[in-house]
Short mmCIF file of C-alpha atoms in Angstrom, two decimals:
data_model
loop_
_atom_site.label_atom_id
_atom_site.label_comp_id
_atom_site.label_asym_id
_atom_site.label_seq_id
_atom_site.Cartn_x
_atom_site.Cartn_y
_atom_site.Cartn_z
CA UNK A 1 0.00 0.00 0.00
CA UNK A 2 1.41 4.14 -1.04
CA UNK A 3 2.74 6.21 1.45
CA UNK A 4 1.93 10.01 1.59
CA UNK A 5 4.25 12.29 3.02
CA UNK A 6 2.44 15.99 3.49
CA UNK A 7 4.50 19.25 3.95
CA UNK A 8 2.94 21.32 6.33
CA UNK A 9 3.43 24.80 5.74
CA UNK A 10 2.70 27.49 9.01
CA UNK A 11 4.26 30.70 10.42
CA UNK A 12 6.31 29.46 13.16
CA UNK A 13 2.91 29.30 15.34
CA UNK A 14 -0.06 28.46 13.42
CA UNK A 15 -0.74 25.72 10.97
CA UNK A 16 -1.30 27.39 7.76
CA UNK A 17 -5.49 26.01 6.56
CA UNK A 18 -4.11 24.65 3.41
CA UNK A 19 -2.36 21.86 4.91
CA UNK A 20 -5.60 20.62 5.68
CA UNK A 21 -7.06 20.88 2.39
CA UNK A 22 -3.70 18.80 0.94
CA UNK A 23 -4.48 16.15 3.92
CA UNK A 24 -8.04 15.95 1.55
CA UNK A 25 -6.41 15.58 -1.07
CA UNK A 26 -3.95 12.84 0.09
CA UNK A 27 -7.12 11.38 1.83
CA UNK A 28 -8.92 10.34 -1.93
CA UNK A 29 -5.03 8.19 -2.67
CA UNK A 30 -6.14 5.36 -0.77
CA UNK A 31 -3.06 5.33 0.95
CA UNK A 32 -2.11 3.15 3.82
CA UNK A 33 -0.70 5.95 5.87
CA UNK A 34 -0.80 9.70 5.93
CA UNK A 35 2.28 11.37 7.56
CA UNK A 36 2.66 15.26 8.40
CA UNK A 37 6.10 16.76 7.82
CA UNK A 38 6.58 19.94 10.04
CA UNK A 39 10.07 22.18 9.92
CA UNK A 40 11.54 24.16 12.11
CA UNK A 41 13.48 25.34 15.27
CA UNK A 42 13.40 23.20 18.21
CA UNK A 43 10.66 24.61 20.77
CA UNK A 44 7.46 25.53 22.23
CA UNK A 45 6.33 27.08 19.31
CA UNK A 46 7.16 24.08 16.94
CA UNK A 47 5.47 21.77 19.59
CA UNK A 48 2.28 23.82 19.18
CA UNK A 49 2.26 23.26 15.11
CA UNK A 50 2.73 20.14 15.65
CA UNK A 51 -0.18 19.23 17.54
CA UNK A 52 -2.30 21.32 15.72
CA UNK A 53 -1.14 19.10 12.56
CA UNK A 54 -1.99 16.24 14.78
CA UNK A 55 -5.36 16.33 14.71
CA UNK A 56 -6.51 16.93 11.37
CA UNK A 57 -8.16 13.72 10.26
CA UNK A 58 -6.21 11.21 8.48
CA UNK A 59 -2.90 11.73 9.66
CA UNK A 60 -1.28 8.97 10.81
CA UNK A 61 1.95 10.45 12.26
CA UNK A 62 3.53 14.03 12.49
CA UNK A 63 6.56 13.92 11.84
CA UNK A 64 8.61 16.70 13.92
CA UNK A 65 11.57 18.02 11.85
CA UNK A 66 13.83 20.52 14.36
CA UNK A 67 16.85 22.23 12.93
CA UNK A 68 18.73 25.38 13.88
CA UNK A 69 18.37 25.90 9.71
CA UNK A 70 14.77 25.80 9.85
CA UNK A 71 14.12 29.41 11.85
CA UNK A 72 12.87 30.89 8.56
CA UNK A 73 10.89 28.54 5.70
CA UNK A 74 13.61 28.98 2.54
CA UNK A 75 13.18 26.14 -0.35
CA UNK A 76 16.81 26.23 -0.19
CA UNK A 77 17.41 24.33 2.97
CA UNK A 78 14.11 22.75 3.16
CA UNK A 79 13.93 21.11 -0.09
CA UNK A 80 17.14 18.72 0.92
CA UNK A 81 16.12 17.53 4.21
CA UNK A 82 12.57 16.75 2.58
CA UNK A 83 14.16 14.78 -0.25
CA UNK A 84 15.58 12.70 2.33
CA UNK A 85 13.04 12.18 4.60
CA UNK A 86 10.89 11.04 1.79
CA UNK A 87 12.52 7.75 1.46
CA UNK A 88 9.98 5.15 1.21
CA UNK A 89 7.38 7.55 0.76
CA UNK A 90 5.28 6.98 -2.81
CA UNK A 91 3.77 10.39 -2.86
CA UNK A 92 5.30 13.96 -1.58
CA UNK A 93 2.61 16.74 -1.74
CA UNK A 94 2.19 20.42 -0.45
CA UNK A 95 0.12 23.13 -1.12
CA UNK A 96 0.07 25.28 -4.13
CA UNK A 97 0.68 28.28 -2.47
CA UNK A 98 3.97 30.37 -2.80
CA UNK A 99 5.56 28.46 -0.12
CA UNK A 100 4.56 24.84 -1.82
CA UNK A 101 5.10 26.43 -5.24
CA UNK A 102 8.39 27.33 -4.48
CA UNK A 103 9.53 24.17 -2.27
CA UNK A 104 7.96 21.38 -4.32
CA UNK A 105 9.70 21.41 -7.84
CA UNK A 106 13.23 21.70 -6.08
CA UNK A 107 12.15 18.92 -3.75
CA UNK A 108 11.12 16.91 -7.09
CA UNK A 109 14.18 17.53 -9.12
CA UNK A 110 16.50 16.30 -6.22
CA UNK A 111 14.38 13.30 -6.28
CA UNK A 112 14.72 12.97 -9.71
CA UNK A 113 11.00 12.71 -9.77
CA UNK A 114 8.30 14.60 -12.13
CA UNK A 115 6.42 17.34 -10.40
CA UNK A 116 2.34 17.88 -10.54
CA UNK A 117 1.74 21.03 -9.85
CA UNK A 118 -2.13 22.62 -9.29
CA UNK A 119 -3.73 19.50 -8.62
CA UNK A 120 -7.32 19.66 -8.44
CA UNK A 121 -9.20 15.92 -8.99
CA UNK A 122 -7.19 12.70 -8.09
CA UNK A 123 -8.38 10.21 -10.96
CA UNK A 124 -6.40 7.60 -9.78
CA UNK A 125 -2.91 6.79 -8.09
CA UNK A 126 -1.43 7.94 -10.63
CA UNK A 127 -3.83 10.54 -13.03
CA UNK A 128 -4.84 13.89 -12.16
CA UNK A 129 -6.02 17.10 -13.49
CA UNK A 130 -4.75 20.08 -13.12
CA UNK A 131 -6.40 23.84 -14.73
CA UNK A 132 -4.34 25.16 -17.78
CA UNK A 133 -4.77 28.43 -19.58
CA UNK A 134 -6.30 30.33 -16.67
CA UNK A 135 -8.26 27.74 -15.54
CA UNK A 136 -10.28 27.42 -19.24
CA UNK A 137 -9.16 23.76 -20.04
CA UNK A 138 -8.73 20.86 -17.39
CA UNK A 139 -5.44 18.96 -18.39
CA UNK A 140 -5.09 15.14 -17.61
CA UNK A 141 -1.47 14.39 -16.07
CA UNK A 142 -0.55 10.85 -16.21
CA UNK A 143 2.39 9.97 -13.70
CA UNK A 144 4.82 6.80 -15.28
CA UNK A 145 4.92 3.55 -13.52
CA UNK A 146 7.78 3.40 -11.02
CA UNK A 147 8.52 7.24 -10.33
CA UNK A 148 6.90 9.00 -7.00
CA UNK A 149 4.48 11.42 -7.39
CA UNK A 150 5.39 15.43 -6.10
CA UNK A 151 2.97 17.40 -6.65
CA UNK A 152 1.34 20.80 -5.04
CA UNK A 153 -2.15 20.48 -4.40
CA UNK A 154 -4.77 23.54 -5.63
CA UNK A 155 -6.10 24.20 -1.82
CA UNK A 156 -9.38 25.97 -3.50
CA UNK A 157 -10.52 22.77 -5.13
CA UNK A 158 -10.68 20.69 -1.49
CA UNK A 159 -12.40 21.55 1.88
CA UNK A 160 -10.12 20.98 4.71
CA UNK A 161 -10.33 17.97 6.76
CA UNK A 162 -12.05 17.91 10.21
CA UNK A 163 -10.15 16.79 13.07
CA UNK A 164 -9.23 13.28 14.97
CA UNK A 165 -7.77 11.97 18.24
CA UNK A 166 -4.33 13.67 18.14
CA UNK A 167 -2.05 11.25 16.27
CA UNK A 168 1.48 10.00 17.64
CA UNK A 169 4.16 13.07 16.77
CA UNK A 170 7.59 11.50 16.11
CA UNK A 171 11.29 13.53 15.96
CA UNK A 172 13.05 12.86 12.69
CA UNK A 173 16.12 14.32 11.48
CA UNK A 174 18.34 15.07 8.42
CA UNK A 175 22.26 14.64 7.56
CA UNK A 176 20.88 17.02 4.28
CA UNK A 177 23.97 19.62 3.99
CA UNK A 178 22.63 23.17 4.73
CA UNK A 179 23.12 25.50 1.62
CA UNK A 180 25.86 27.94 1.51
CA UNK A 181 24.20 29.95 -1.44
CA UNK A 182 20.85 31.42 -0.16
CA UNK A 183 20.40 32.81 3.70
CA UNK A 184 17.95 34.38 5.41
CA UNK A 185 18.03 38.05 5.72
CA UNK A 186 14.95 39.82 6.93
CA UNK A 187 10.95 39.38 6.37
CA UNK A 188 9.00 42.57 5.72
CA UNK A 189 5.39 42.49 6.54
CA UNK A 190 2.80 45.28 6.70
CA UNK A 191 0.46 44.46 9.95
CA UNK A 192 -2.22 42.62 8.91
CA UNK A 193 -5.47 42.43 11.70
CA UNK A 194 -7.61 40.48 8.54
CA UNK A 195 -7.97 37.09 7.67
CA UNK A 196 -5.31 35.19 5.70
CA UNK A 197 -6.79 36.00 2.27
CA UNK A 198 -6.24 32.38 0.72
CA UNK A 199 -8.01 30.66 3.66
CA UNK A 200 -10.51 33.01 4.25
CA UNK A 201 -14.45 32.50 3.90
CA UNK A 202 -15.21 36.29 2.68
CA UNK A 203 -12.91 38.45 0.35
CA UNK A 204 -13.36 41.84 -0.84
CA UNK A 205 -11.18 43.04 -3.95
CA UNK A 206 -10.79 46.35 -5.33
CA UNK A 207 -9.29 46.91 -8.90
CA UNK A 208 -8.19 49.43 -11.19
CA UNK A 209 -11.85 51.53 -10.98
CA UNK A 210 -11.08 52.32 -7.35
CA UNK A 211 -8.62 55.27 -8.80
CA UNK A 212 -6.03 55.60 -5.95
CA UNK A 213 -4.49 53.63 -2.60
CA UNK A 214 -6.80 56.51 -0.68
CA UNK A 215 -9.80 55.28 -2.03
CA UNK A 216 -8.85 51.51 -1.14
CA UNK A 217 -9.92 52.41 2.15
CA UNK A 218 -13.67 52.06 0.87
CA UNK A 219 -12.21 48.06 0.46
CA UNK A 220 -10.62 48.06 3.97
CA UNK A 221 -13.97 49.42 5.13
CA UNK A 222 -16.11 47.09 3.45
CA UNK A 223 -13.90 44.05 4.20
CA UNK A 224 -13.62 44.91 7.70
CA UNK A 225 -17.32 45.13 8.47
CA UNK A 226 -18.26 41.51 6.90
CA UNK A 227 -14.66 40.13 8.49
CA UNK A 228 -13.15 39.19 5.08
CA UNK A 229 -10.10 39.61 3.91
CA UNK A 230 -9.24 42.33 1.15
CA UNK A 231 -7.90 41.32 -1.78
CA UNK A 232 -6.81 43.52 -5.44
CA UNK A 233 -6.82 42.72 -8.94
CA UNK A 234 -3.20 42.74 -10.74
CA UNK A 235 -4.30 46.31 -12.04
CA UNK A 236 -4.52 47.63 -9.09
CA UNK A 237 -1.50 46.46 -7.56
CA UNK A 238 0.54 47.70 -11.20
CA UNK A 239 -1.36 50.89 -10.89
CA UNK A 240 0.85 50.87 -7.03
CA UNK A 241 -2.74 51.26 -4.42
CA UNK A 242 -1.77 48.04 -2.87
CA UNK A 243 1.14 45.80 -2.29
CA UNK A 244 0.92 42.51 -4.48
CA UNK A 245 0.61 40.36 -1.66
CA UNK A 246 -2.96 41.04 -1.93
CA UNK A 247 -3.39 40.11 -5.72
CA UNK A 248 -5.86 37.73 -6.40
CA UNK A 249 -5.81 35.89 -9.95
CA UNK A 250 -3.30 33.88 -12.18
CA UNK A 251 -0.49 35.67 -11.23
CA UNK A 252 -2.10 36.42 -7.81
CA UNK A 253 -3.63 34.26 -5.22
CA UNK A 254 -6.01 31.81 -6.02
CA UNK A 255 -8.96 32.03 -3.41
CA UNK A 256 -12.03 29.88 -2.81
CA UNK A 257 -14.20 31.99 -0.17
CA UNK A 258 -17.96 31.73 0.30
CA UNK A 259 -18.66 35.08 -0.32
CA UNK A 260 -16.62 37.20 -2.89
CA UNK A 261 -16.82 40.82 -3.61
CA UNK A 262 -15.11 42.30 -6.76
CA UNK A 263 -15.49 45.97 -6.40
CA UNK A 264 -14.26 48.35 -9.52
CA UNK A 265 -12.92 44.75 -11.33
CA UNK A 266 -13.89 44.85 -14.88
CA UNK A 267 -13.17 40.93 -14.87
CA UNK A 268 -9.72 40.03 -17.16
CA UNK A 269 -9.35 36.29 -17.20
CA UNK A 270 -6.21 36.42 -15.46
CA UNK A 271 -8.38 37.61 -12.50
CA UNK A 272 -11.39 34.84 -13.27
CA UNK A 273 -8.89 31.83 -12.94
CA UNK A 274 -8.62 33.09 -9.14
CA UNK A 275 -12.15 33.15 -8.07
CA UNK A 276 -13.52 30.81 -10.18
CA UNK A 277 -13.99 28.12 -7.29
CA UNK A 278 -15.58 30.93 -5.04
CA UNK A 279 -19.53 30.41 -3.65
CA UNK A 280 -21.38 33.17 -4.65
CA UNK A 281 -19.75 35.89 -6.58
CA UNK A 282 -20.84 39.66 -6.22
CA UNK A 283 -19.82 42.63 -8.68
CA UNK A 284 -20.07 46.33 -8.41
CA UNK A 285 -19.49 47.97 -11.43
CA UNK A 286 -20.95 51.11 -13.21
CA UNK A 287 -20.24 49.64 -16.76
CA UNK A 288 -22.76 47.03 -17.38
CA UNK A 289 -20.64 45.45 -20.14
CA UNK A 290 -17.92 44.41 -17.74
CA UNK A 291 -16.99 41.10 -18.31
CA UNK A 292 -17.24 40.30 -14.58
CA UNK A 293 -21.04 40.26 -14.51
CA UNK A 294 -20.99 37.23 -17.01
CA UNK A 295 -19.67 35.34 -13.55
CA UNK A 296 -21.06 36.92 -10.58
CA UNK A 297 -24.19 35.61 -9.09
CA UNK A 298 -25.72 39.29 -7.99
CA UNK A 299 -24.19 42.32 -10.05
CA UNK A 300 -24.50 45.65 -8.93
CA UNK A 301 -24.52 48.32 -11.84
CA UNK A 302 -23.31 51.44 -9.81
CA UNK A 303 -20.92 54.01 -9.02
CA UNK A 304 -19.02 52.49 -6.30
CA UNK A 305 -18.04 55.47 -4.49
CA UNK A 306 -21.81 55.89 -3.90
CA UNK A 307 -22.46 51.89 -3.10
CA UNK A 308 -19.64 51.17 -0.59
CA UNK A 309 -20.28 53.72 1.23
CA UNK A 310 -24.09 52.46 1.65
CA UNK A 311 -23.62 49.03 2.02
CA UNK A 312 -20.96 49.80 4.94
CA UNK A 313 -23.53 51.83 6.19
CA UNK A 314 -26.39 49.14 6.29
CA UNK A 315 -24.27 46.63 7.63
CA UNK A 316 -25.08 45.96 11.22
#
């Protein structure tokens, strides 16, 4: 019987959500056992991921990974230690986020393995499907006989996994050679009192017809009245109003809230292969032609300096 080994990806204190949406995925394998890799620095704080990882249903073991090279999440110094520990595993998988999407293909070429990225439908052990050209054409990836299967896994196409009698957590370690070419040197992050923006249930994105980073305040607003998280379309985030940590689309984030707001977002198909697994779909936009309003599920025709303001104002 296969052997999963998941990557769990978190901040140093919280288990990231889409670790339990790969754990779904890795659930439909019909594996014989499910183990959780988590990295980091010996501690408290590592303990505390891993017991969160614990009990998400279907893991068999968490595996506890402590290294002094492990204080910050590079794909440099990861990506060996991984390759080793996943002797004896059949499949490696992560999520397709920018910490899977950048760990995964290294940890595939050191295995010599061929890497699945996006993947959205398990088929079988070894077929999947994965969205190509923004999301418009499901391709059908067939993995050879004999070679294990890396892959990232496309956390808006699964619902996480509930949770289970904590399973046994179990320290494993390396003899992987730490890089000498990539360190860490600092992380930058603006303060962020919203939800995580890939994980969360409601999202509110302004694009290029809010006109300025001012007005993006009428997002903020919005967003912080329903509790969602605020998102942008790439032309917004060209146009400078927001940082592009909050782009949602192709090139962006790819989100699958219940409840998703596109304010000022004409609707490119860069910034439709994004949403497209989202619930319900709202639009408020004062050109009725916009291509968004093909998609949404209630469109708004309106100024939306004049309907922000209103709806924040009606909202209890």
């Amino acid at each position: 019987m296969a052997k999963v080994l998941v990557i769990a990806e978190h901040d140093g204190a919280k288990l990231n959500a889409g670790t339990a949406k790969v754990l779904a995925c890795a659930g439909q394998l019909g594996a014989q056992a499910i183990d959780v890799l988590v990295s980091g620095v010996d501690g408290g704080a590592l303990d505390a991921v891993c017991a969160q990882a614990a009990t998400l249903a279907g893991a068999s073991r968490v595996l506890r990974n402590a290294r002094a090279d492990n204080a910050a999440p590079l794909a440099a110094v990861l990506a060996p230690q991984i390759a080793e520990l996943a002797a004896g595993y059949d499949y490696v998988l992560g999520p397709s986020t920018t910490f899977g999407k950048d760990l995964l293909p290294r940890v595939a070429a050191l295995l010599r393995a061929p890497a699945v990225s996006d993947i959205m439908t398990v088929l079988g052990p070894r077929q999947f499907e994965r969205p190509i050209y923004a999301g418009n054409a499901i391709l059908t990836v067939t993995v050879p006989d004999g070679s294990r299967v890396v892959g990232t896994v496309r956390v808006a196409s699964y619902k996480a996994v509930g949770e289970q009698a904590p399973a046994p957590v179990e320290a494993v370690g390396t003899s992987a050679a730490a890089p000498t070419h990539t360190r860490f040197v600092e992380l930058r992050a603006g303060a962020k009192d919203r939800p995580d923006l890939q994980s969360a249930s409601k999202v509110v994105s302004g694009g290029r017809g809010v006109g300025s980073a001012e007005n993006f305040r009428l997002i903020f607003e919005l967003a912080d009245k329903l509790g969602a998280a605020a998102g942008a379309s790439r032309a917004a985030v060209d146009a400078g109003f927001v940082p592009n940590d909050m782009q949602v689309g192709q090139t962006g984030k790819v989100v699958a809230p219940e409840l998703y707001i596109a304010v000022g977002i004409s609707g490119a198909i860069q910034h439709l292969a994004g949403i497209k697994d989202a619930g319900t779909i709202v639009a408020i936009n004062k050109d009725p032609d916009a291509p968004i309003f093909e998609v949404a599920d209630i469109g708004l025709v309106a100024d939306l300096f004049e309907a922000v303001p209103a709806l924040v104002k009606a909202l209890p």
